[in-house]
Amino acid sequence: MNQRPKLPGWPKLSDWNVLGLLPAHLIMLMTLIIPVGIIALVSFSTRGPYGGFDYVFTTAPYKQILFNEGWSGELEFNPQYLIVVARTVILSLATTIICLALSFPVAYFISLQKTSAKMLLIYLVTLPFWVSMIVRVYSWIIILGNDGVIAKALRALGINENMGSLLFTDTAMLIGLVYSYIPLMILPVFASIEKLDPALVEASHDLYGSRLTTLRRVILPLCRPGMAAGAILVFVPCLGAVLEPVLLGGGKTMMMGNLIQLQFGAARNWPLGAAISIVLMCAVMVFLLWRGVQAMRKEGREASA
Amino acid sequence: MSVKTRFSTLAAAGAFSLLASASAWAEGSLSIYAWADSIAPDAVAKFEKETGIKVTVDAFSSNEDLLTKLQAGSSGYDIVTPSQHFVKIMIDSGLLEDIGASSMPAFQQILPEWQKQWWDPTGDYSVPLAYGNAGFTVNRNLYKGPVDSWKVYFEPSEELKGKIASLAQPDEVIPAAQNYLGIPYCSEDPKEMKRVLDLLQAQKPFVAAYSSDNIENRIGGGEVAMHFWWDGNTMRVRRNDKANVEYAMPKEGLVGWLDSYVVPKGAANLENAKKFINFMAEQENATIEYNYYGHSSPVKVDASKALYNKENAPELFPTAPVKMSQACSPAAQELVTKVWTQLLQ
């Protein structure tokens, strides 16, 4: 094993001013560690008859994720929750990929503008964040619904006289997810394109690299960090999406967020809800760790090169 | 028709944030957590003027959300308005304050048939606010057929594919399915509940959405032809928005509910809460509330000032049997959840 790669900007322990950082540690403790601890505690507790929980240790909630009593009363493997998990991961991945594909040209276009136009465009990208998430997702109901903006436009143009509603489909849900999270992708990708040295692109052309080769061998690799950051920023909140499946997907199929909500609500099974939350959190953590290890390896390679 | 959107009810979407939003503990204030648009603002304004108590009203959109919030502790509310089966669950779980309801002036105003019912047999905890039932509403521009049975809703004809909407919660949908199948509420028999699941699964291809938000737009505006809904809401969208809708009277039975004022344990403004409950039960104020909310009133109202009667609001005077929903045992609730999870998995 070679030496552990040093993370950039990571202070040494001896530099830490314990008192100075105390507020930050307290906030971390109060808002992150204790709540997660409570969720973990609940996930190992026994459910109360009408919701709530009792502090009696059990691993039943975790077993319940995989095994359920069948309709004839015997305990059997039941993939129902795994299906929801798989759907969540697939939809989140699809959202991330679509966001990436759309963001790159947008960010590149923005980076080519004059400074003033650039500022304006970046401001416009962040503009939706000024409005509540619920309102933004709701507006898609008006756009996609029966007699919505799209249906009306198509009818006016005589293209499609009698199209069904676009609302309450998986496509609608995906549109909502992409729309909600795409600014989080555009901004880091834009930042990395901004840092791109035009001389390198010119050099590639000088060396008879075609446009495609330049994109593939020069631009994309140099923008990797921004794209990776954007992918994390989009993928992770997507895993916990609740609004889009309910409002645009019509609540017909659950994502993990809805499943957790159901457990705390109608199902009155808090420990199971907490257990699913923990599984979701672990999934996110594994993903981030994997990214982190990759980044560290890369740093290590660059450092030793 | 007007585009009415109810963002407030969507607050439930963030059910994880069990943070108490109300922080009214000061003297002279009162925090109410009620169904969206259920408390007449005119009555609240009158109460504030008469007593000088500052009232805040927040909205919830399902009994489950309310129960979860109370179980999480210190909700910060002084009055909440659960339905009958949740009143029973809350009393049994020790979540409510004994306000000695039966000795309050408000109690004298309650119609005899709604006094000391099974959910509050001693009459210590609750004073009823409104009652009604859950069934389904059809948009008459889109559906011309009969509406005398749950069959047209649960086993719809082919042209209704993607034109039906249900609710986001199983709380009333499953009892309705049980009425249709002739299965008792809160059945603990897995075989019977499997039949409920089979029925709902066969209906699913016809369902455009399982959503409890924004229903008036969806059914009034014609996004769907049939929607699981409530009596008074149908009446309001028909009268106020001139929507061509009709509330069905399924012969197998509607699902009855009654919402009550109750006080959560440890409420900061207990006396103000009782004042408000008494105030709302006074005949004049109950009439204001009845005219605003548009659901039947379990307390006496002034017939000369009441807006609704059998002729102009047939929704409120059901000709089909109404069966009040029950507080299910944990075993029965488990089966309900199982049906719902498998339906939406």
XYZ file of C-alpha atoms in Angstrom:
650
model
C 0.000 0.000 0.000
C 1.320 3.369 -0.844
C 0.708 6.345 1.359
C -2.828 7.475 1.911
C -3.750 10.165 -0.555
C -4.292 13.484 1.115
C -7.603 15.148 0.491
C -7.179 18.692 -0.772
C -8.017 21.345 1.767
C -8.362 18.874 4.607
C -6.820 20.389 7.748
C -4.592 18.318 10.007
C -6.095 17.376 13.350
C -3.567 19.468 15.226
C -4.680 22.571 13.348
C -8.220 22.286 14.532
C -9.306 24.949 16.841
C -11.643 22.837 18.902
C -13.468 25.711 20.512
C -13.776 27.636 17.288
C -15.350 24.717 15.498
C -17.570 23.727 18.394
C -20.679 25.427 16.977
C -20.242 23.539 13.721
C -19.807 20.255 15.590
C -22.835 20.952 17.730
C -24.952 21.701 14.678
C -23.740 18.491 13.045
C -24.536 16.582 16.215
C -27.976 18.094 16.689
C -29.153 18.095 13.093
C -27.432 15.066 11.611
C -26.038 12.536 14.031
C -28.802 12.516 16.650
C -31.697 12.391 14.127
C -30.046 9.572 12.177
C -29.411 7.820 15.487
C -33.105 8.142 16.356
C -34.132 6.722 12.987
C -31.739 3.799 13.483
C -33.144 3.268 16.990
C -36.747 3.261 15.747
C -35.828 0.820 12.988
C -34.815 -1.724 15.646
C -37.884 -1.107 17.817
C -41.189 -2.910 18.060
C -44.122 -1.261 16.360
C -46.986 0.086 18.409
C -50.498 -1.169 17.644
C -51.648 2.151 16.150
C -48.337 3.543 14.945
C -45.583 4.834 17.182
C -43.116 2.330 18.614
C -41.923 0.700 21.834
C -38.290 0.438 22.853
C -38.137 -3.343 22.559
C -35.272 -4.543 20.399
C -36.168 -6.495 17.295
C -34.781 -7.010 13.818
C -38.259 -7.744 12.472
C -38.505 -4.525 10.425
C -35.430 -5.484 8.410
C -36.684 -9.027 7.916
C -39.997 -7.549 6.810
C -38.270 -5.782 3.948
C -37.572 -9.180 2.411
C -40.012 -11.604 3.981
C -43.738 -11.253 4.375
C -46.655 -13.357 5.409
C -48.330 -14.605 2.254
C -52.096 -14.542 1.764
C -52.401 -18.088 3.041
C -50.441 -17.271 6.183
C -46.967 -18.689 5.596
C -43.800 -16.588 5.697
C -42.415 -16.225 2.208
C -39.835 -14.220 0.333
C -41.602 -11.201 -1.061
C -39.805 -8.897 -3.455
C -42.450 -6.141 -3.223
C -40.165 -3.676 -1.446
C -37.170 -4.643 -3.560
C -39.234 -3.837 -6.641
C -39.831 -0.363 -5.229
C -36.116 0.016 -4.457
C -35.150 -1.147 -7.956
C -37.676 1.206 -9.554
C -36.330 4.080 -7.481
C -32.732 3.390 -8.478
C -33.614 2.953 -12.165
C -35.677 6.139 -12.287
C -32.962 8.052 -10.458
C -30.320 6.757 -12.856
C -32.489 7.627 -15.856
C -33.041 11.114 -14.458
C -29.316 11.551 -13.904
C -28.437 10.411 -17.433
C -31.081 12.620 -19.065
C -29.996 15.585 -16.939
C -26.390 14.974 -17.950
C -27.231 14.710 -21.650
C -29.275 17.917 -21.557
C -27.004 19.880 -19.249
C -23.797 19.506 -21.171
C -24.885 21.364 -24.325
C -26.724 23.961 -22.242
C -23.700 24.583 -20.033
C -21.405 24.673 -23.042
C -23.673 27.154 -24.790
C -23.749 29.371 -21.705
C -19.962 29.263 -21.390
C -19.597 30.560 -24.958
C -21.595 33.743 -24.259
C -20.336 37.179 -23.331
C -19.854 37.736 -19.613
C -23.048 39.744 -19.166
C -25.177 37.214 -21.062
C -23.491 34.448 -19.096
C -24.493 36.032 -15.816
C -28.061 36.426 -16.999
C -28.329 32.834 -18.243
C -26.877 31.393 -15.043
C -29.292 33.557 -13.085
C -32.152 32.165 -15.178
C -31.008 28.596 -14.493
C -31.188 29.226 -10.746
C -34.443 31.167 -10.984
C -36.756 28.166 -10.364
C -35.182 27.734 -6.921
C -36.883 30.953 -5.871
C -40.230 29.214 -6.160
C -41.412 26.427 -3.890
C -40.781 22.936 -5.195
C -44.465 22.054 -4.844
C -45.529 24.987 -7.006
C -42.970 24.106 -9.655
C -44.056 20.495 -9.865
C -47.690 21.571 -9.789
C -47.179 23.767 -12.815
C -46.436 20.624 -14.802
C -49.961 19.424 -14.068
C -51.210 22.476 -15.939
C -48.750 21.899 -18.768
C -49.319 18.163 -19.195
C -52.958 17.807 -18.204
C -56.053 17.391 -20.315
C -56.577 20.704 -22.028
C -53.119 21.593 -20.801
C -50.661 23.784 -22.644
C -49.251 20.922 -24.725
C -52.594 19.355 -25.622
C -54.012 22.752 -26.598
C -50.998 23.648 -28.718
C -51.092 20.345 -30.592
C -54.808 20.714 -31.199
C -54.416 24.285 -32.425
C -51.769 23.129 -34.877
C -54.037 20.313 -35.984
C -51.334 17.739 -35.287
C -53.122 15.658 -32.733
C -56.818 16.323 -32.323
C -57.584 13.799 -29.675
C -54.569 12.905 -27.642
C -55.032 11.405 -24.235
C -53.715 13.040 -21.122
C -49.950 13.084 -20.734
C -50.436 13.398 -17.041
C -50.185 10.458 -14.640
C -47.680 8.476 -16.669
C -44.136 7.380 -15.966
C -43.027 9.827 -18.650
C -44.699 12.683 -16.776
C -42.951 11.584 -13.604
C -39.575 11.466 -15.348
C -40.134 14.899 -16.905
C -40.904 16.256 -13.446
C -37.787 14.682 -11.932
C -35.518 15.976 -14.711
C -37.065 19.420 -14.494
C -36.711 19.559 -10.715
C -33.079 18.582 -10.540
C -31.492 19.744 -13.793
C -30.203 23.074 -12.376
C -28.130 21.038 -9.937
C -26.444 19.439 -12.945
C -26.036 22.521 -15.131
C -24.207 24.544 -12.493
C -21.283 22.176 -11.736
C -20.944 21.165 -15.403
C -20.856 24.843 -16.342
C -18.203 25.481 -13.710
C -15.966 22.775 -15.116
C -16.465 23.908 -18.715
C -15.549 27.426 -17.648
C -12.255 26.131 -16.322
C -11.515 24.382 -19.598
C -8.431 25.833 -21.262
C -9.368 26.761 -24.886
C -5.731 26.177 -25.812
C -6.218 22.462 -25.215
C -9.169 22.342 -27.600
C -7.145 24.237 -30.187
C -4.229 21.900 -29.654
C -6.473 18.941 -30.327
C -7.619 20.522 -33.581
C -4.022 21.329 -34.506
C -3.203 17.683 -34.073
C -5.945 16.782 -36.545
C -8.404 15.657 -33.894
C -11.884 15.683 -35.369
C -14.670 17.509 -33.540
C -15.902 14.243 -32.095
C -12.443 13.144 -31.036
C -11.858 16.504 -29.387
C -15.101 16.200 -27.499
C -14.443 12.618 -26.504
C -10.724 12.783 -25.707
C -10.276 16.347 -24.495
C -13.442 18.145 -23.431
C -15.372 15.350 -21.737
C -12.462 13.995 -19.646
C -11.625 17.504 -18.461
C -15.261 18.097 -17.486
C -15.521 14.796 -15.636
C -15.267 16.292 -12.136
C -18.148 18.697 -12.807
C -20.255 15.967 -14.336
C -19.525 13.650 -11.440
C -20.491 16.331 -8.917
C -23.679 17.048 -10.866
C -24.508 13.347 -11.044
C -24.292 13.060 -7.269
C -26.349 16.208 -6.732
C -29.092 14.867 -9.005
C -29.016 11.164 -8.188
C -29.097 11.444 -4.409
C -32.156 13.701 -3.966
C -33.917 11.720 -6.711
C -33.718 8.617 -4.529
C -35.870 10.398 -1.965
C -38.337 12.006 -4.374
C -41.908 12.054 -3.088
C -43.729 14.825 -4.912
C -43.191 13.849 -8.531
C -44.522 10.286 -8.225
C -47.598 11.558 -6.385
C -48.411 14.622 -8.455
C -47.241 13.634 -11.928
C -47.109 9.845 -11.752
C -50.594 9.775 -10.261
C -49.446 7.780 -7.247
C -49.899 4.557 -9.192
C -46.474 3.201 -8.434
C -44.403 3.971 -5.410
C -40.864 5.200 -5.110
C -38.978 4.713 -1.858
C -40.034 8.102 -0.521
C -43.694 7.197 -0.959
C -43.155 3.777 0.560
C -41.621 5.357 3.650
C -44.462 7.858 3.832
C -46.998 5.023 3.614
C -45.335 3.225 6.533
C -45.484 6.302 8.757
C -49.030 7.105 7.638
C -51.663 4.583 6.666
C -49.589 1.497 7.481
C -48.829 2.726 11.018
C -45.569 0.816 10.932
C -42.910 3.298 11.983
C -40.109 0.740 12.512
C -40.498 -0.563 8.953
C -40.544 3.013 7.633
C -37.390 3.741 9.607
C -35.736 0.523 8.379
C -36.467 1.443 4.765
C -35.075 4.938 5.436
C -31.892 3.385 6.786
C -31.596 1.150 3.719
C -32.087 4.215 1.497
C -29.451 6.105 3.466
C -27.018 3.179 3.207
C -27.605 3.026 -0.545
C -26.741 6.703 -0.829
C -23.701 6.240 1.379
C -22.387 3.295 -0.639
C -22.805 5.346 -3.801
C -20.986 8.346 -2.321
C -18.210 6.193 -0.851
C -17.692 4.521 -4.201
C -17.413 7.953 -5.813
C -15.104 9.091 -3.048
C -12.794 6.113 -3.412
C -12.681 6.652 -7.157
C -11.816 10.315 -6.699
C -9.097 9.446 -4.173
C -7.577 6.833 -6.458
C -7.491 9.369 -9.244
C -5.850 11.941 -7.005
C -3.369 9.321 -5.909
C -2.534 8.467 -9.525
C -2.069 12.111 -10.381
C 0.069 12.707 -7.327
C 2.361 9.772 -8.107
C 2.552 10.622 -11.794
C -64.165 26.591 -14.246
C -61.792 28.191 -11.870
C -58.469 26.610 -11.264
C -58.422 26.042 -7.572
C -55.310 24.500 -6.299
C -54.718 23.471 -2.775
C -51.087 23.716 -1.993
C -51.745 23.666 1.688
C -53.003 20.115 1.674
C -49.828 19.077 -0.027
C -47.872 19.908 3.026
C -48.601 16.322 3.894
C -46.213 15.287 1.172
C -43.427 16.217 3.513
C -44.605 13.796 6.115
C -41.081 13.229 7.350
C -40.885 16.733 8.711
C -42.636 16.001 11.931
C -41.580 19.362 13.236
C -44.273 21.266 15.015
C -45.034 24.275 12.916
C -47.225 26.059 15.397
C -45.657 27.742 18.341
C -48.615 29.472 19.876
C -48.271 29.154 23.607
C -48.765 32.765 24.519
C -51.862 33.866 26.376
C -54.778 34.618 24.152
C -53.993 32.359 21.229
C -55.380 29.178 19.760
C -53.886 26.819 17.164
C -56.223 24.662 15.159
C -55.214 21.795 12.882
C -58.150 20.887 10.685
C -59.072 19.411 7.310
C -58.198 21.813 4.492
C -60.849 24.519 4.082
C -63.038 22.990 6.788
C -63.341 25.840 9.299
C -65.379 28.881 8.225
C -63.077 31.932 8.182
C -66.069 34.176 8.994
C -66.755 32.223 12.157
C -63.075 32.396 13.137
C -63.012 36.155 12.564
C -66.150 36.557 14.688
C -64.609 34.460 17.459
C -61.421 36.536 17.397
C -63.433 39.751 17.571
C -65.594 38.580 20.457
C -62.857 37.058 22.586
C -59.637 38.779 21.518
C -58.039 35.356 21.112
C -55.714 35.072 18.124
C -56.542 31.961 16.068
C -54.292 30.181 13.578
C -55.674 27.392 11.403
C -53.393 24.895 9.642
C -54.573 22.184 7.267
C -54.014 18.443 7.143
C -55.174 16.144 4.371
C -55.471 12.748 5.999
C -56.317 11.230 9.372
C -53.096 9.247 9.167
C -50.996 12.392 8.934
C -52.793 13.843 11.922
C -52.336 10.684 13.987
C -48.645 10.535 13.103
C -48.197 14.138 14.148
C -49.878 13.617 17.518
C -47.896 10.427 18.141
C -44.677 12.293 17.438
C -45.556 14.447 20.449
C -45.941 18.152 21.194
C -47.745 19.005 17.995
C -48.328 22.525 19.285
C -52.021 22.392 18.406
C -54.922 23.083 20.751
C -57.709 21.664 18.606
C -57.581 18.951 15.942
C -60.480 17.424 14.002
C -60.060 13.673 13.355
C -62.765 11.353 12.001
C -64.645 9.009 14.306
C -62.436 5.924 14.003
C -59.338 8.015 14.623
C -60.999 9.660 17.635
C -61.308 6.158 19.082
C -57.695 5.284 18.287
C -56.497 8.577 19.803
C -58.549 8.079 22.971
C -57.287 4.490 23.298
C -53.700 5.646 22.780
C -54.039 8.375 25.410
C -53.375 11.150 22.939
C -56.359 13.318 23.879
C -57.222 15.629 26.738
C -60.370 14.813 28.746
C -62.309 18.053 28.284
C -65.501 16.816 29.952
C -67.322 17.414 26.698
C -70.663 16.157 27.968
C -70.803 18.914 30.574
C -69.896 21.672 28.115
C -72.632 23.916 26.711
C -71.660 22.686 23.245
C -72.869 19.199 24.118
C -76.475 20.397 24.472
C -76.385 21.479 20.823
C -75.413 18.039 19.486
C -78.219 16.148 17.787
C -79.174 13.146 19.977
C -78.119 10.539 17.422
C -74.529 11.811 17.496
C -74.122 11.979 21.280
C -71.857 9.504 23.109
C -71.346 7.252 20.117
C -69.056 4.214 20.112
C -65.922 6.227 19.429
C -66.401 8.330 22.580
C -68.999 6.423 24.649
C -68.525 8.518 27.790
C -68.671 11.779 25.863
C -65.545 13.089 27.594
C -63.309 13.915 24.661
C -65.096 15.033 21.519
C -67.671 17.430 20.142
C -68.749 16.682 16.570
C -68.148 19.256 13.853
C -69.468 17.784 10.610
C -70.459 14.471 9.110
C -70.815 13.053 5.665
C -69.802 10.112 3.572
C -67.354 8.910 0.967
C -68.482 7.573 -2.373
C -67.760 8.502 -5.935
C -68.566 11.431 -8.151
C -69.065 11.308 -11.899
C -68.592 14.044 -14.465
C -71.827 13.969 -16.439
C -70.188 15.420 -19.551
C -68.024 12.319 -19.770
C -70.117 9.568 -18.245
C -73.837 9.137 -18.928
C -74.445 5.697 -17.425
C -76.099 4.673 -14.155
C -74.560 5.492 -10.764
C -76.573 3.249 -8.465
C -73.840 0.704 -7.711
C -70.149 0.523 -6.840
C -69.910 -1.872 -9.807
C -69.576 0.988 -12.305
C -66.671 2.362 -10.269
C -64.796 -0.796 -9.280
C -65.530 -2.821 -12.428
C -65.839 -0.075 -15.018
C -66.655 -0.518 -18.669
C -63.912 -0.383 -21.286
C -64.400 3.266 -22.355
C -63.447 4.440 -18.849
C -59.860 3.238 -19.139
C -57.600 5.907 -17.614
C -60.667 7.974 -16.715
C -61.074 6.962 -13.088
C -59.335 8.377 -10.044
C -59.025 7.036 -6.523
C -57.622 8.428 -3.285
C -53.999 8.292 -2.143
C -54.932 6.581 1.133
C -56.655 3.233 1.704
C -58.670 4.557 4.671
C -61.962 4.968 2.773
C -61.284 3.215 -0.532
C -60.944 -0.228 1.047
C -64.150 0.082 3.130
C -65.963 1.059 -0.085
C -64.584 -2.028 -1.827
C -65.662 -4.088 1.195
C -69.183 -2.674 0.917
C -69.269 -3.682 -2.734
C -68.012 -7.210 -2.035
C -70.196 -7.643 1.041
C -67.191 -8.060 3.326
C -67.327 -6.519 6.816
C -65.110 -3.519 7.588
C -61.823 -4.301 9.304
C -61.932 -7.935 8.242
C -59.152 -10.036 9.755
C -59.670 -12.812 7.225
C -56.816 -12.871 4.675
C -59.029 -14.678 2.138
C -61.586 -11.885 2.202
C -58.913 -9.225 1.947
C -57.338 -11.060 -0.987
C -60.666 -10.573 -2.784
C -60.418 -6.846 -2.057
C -56.909 -6.820 -3.534
C -58.071 -8.735 -6.613
C -60.879 -6.234 -7.143
C -58.582 -3.216 -6.801
C -55.916 -4.779 -8.999
C -58.450 -5.435 -11.733
C -59.555 -1.802 -11.428
C -56.011 -0.429 -11.567
C -55.648 -0.332 -15.385
C -58.649 2.003 -15.409
C -57.226 4.300 -12.740
C -55.469 7.451 -13.906
C -54.354 8.551 -10.464
C -54.416 7.649 -6.784
C -54.449 11.166 -5.414
C -56.269 13.050 -2.681
C -55.145 16.495 -3.797
C -56.722 18.827 -6.278
C -59.750 16.587 -6.744
C -62.171 19.385 -7.696
C -60.050 20.233 -10.724
C -59.630 16.668 -11.806
C -63.304 15.753 -11.735
C -64.860 19.184 -12.346
C -62.491 19.969 -15.206
C -62.918 16.567 -16.792
C -59.409 15.169 -16.412
C -61.218 12.047 -15.204
C -64.831 10.880 -15.515
C -65.143 9.300 -12.058
C -63.450 10.160 -8.800
C -63.616 8.699 -5.329
C -64.851 11.674 -3.316
C -67.021 13.092 -0.564
C -70.643 14.264 -0.562
C -70.283 17.901 0.476
C -67.263 18.528 -1.730
C -69.219 17.300 -4.738
C -72.096 19.589 -3.793
C -69.759 22.591 -3.482
C -68.042 22.070 -6.823
C -71.454 21.588 -8.465
C -72.995 24.697 -6.870
C -70.030 27.063 -6.686
C -68.199 26.148 -9.871
C -71.214 25.040 -11.909
C -69.496 21.757 -12.724
C -71.689 19.097 -14.302
C -71.042 16.467 -11.647
C -73.251 13.986 -9.835
C -72.650 12.152 -6.577
C -73.406 8.457 -6.901
C -75.750 6.631 -4.530
C -74.368 3.065 -4.621
C -76.893 0.605 -3.212
C -74.117 -1.413 -1.524
C -73.470 1.488 0.841
C -71.501 4.706 1.225
C -68.661 4.996 3.745
C -69.691 7.287 6.579
C -67.499 9.650 8.572
C -67.932 12.202 11.312
C -65.235 14.694 12.250
C -65.010 16.005 15.804
C -63.242 18.726 17.692
C -60.805 17.142 20.139
C -57.952 18.563 22.204
C -54.506 16.899 22.031
C -52.903 15.920 25.319
C -50.874 18.733 26.808
C -52.417 21.476 24.660
C -51.160 24.874 25.782
C -54.465 26.703 25.439
C -56.983 24.254 26.834
C -59.461 26.899 28.039
C -59.352 28.773 24.725
C -59.929 25.504 22.924
C -63.058 24.825 24.985
C -64.228 28.386 24.365
C -63.852 27.876 20.637
C -65.637 24.520 20.658
C -68.552 26.035 22.599
C -68.597 29.028 20.280
C -68.753 26.906 17.136
C -71.620 24.841 18.523
C -73.824 27.900 19.102
C -76.626 27.737 16.603
C -75.770 30.937 14.749
C -72.096 30.016 14.342
C -72.874 26.405 13.523
C -75.040 27.745 10.693
C -72.165 29.877 9.381
C -69.949 26.802 9.522
C -72.563 24.604 7.808
C -73.051 27.104 4.999
C -69.309 27.417 4.511
C -68.184 23.799 4.788
C -71.155 22.258 3.007
C -71.129 19.009 4.954
C -74.003 17.908 7.180
C -74.048 19.388 10.642
C -74.262 17.144 13.726
C -75.196 20.200 15.814
C -78.411 22.208 15.538
C -78.429 24.837 12.814
C -80.844 27.659 12.075
C -83.035 26.160 9.337
C -84.143 29.592 8.126
C -80.551 30.624 7.382
C -79.177 27.265 6.235
C -78.271 27.285 2.556
C -78.748 23.613 1.781
C -81.828 21.429 1.670
C -82.970 18.207 0.025
C -83.872 19.982 -3.219
C -80.734 22.027 -3.854
C -78.233 19.705 -2.176
C -79.315 16.084 -2.651
C -75.711 15.005 -1.986
C -76.180 15.781 1.706
C -79.307 13.633 1.991
C -78.168 10.193 0.812
C -80.739 7.719 -0.440
C -78.203 4.873 -0.218
C -77.266 3.256 3.101
C -74.355 4.877 4.941
C -72.028 2.637 6.969
C -69.701 4.448 9.368
C -66.086 3.322 9.032
C -64.587 1.528 12.020
C -61.370 1.612 14.012
C -59.570 -1.492 12.774
C -57.568 -3.822 14.998
C -53.824 -3.914 14.292
C -54.283 -7.296 12.569
C -56.978 -5.915 10.270
C -54.958 -2.769 9.608
C -52.005 -4.972 8.661
C -54.141 -6.588 5.958
C -55.303 -3.177 4.733
C -51.677 -2.090 4.388
C -50.791 -5.315 2.652
C -53.528 -4.826 0.085
C -52.472 -1.229 -0.514
C -48.749 -2.018 -0.734
C -49.304 -4.844 -3.198
C -51.643 -2.648 -5.213
C -49.062 0.120 -5.582
C -45.814 -1.839 -5.347
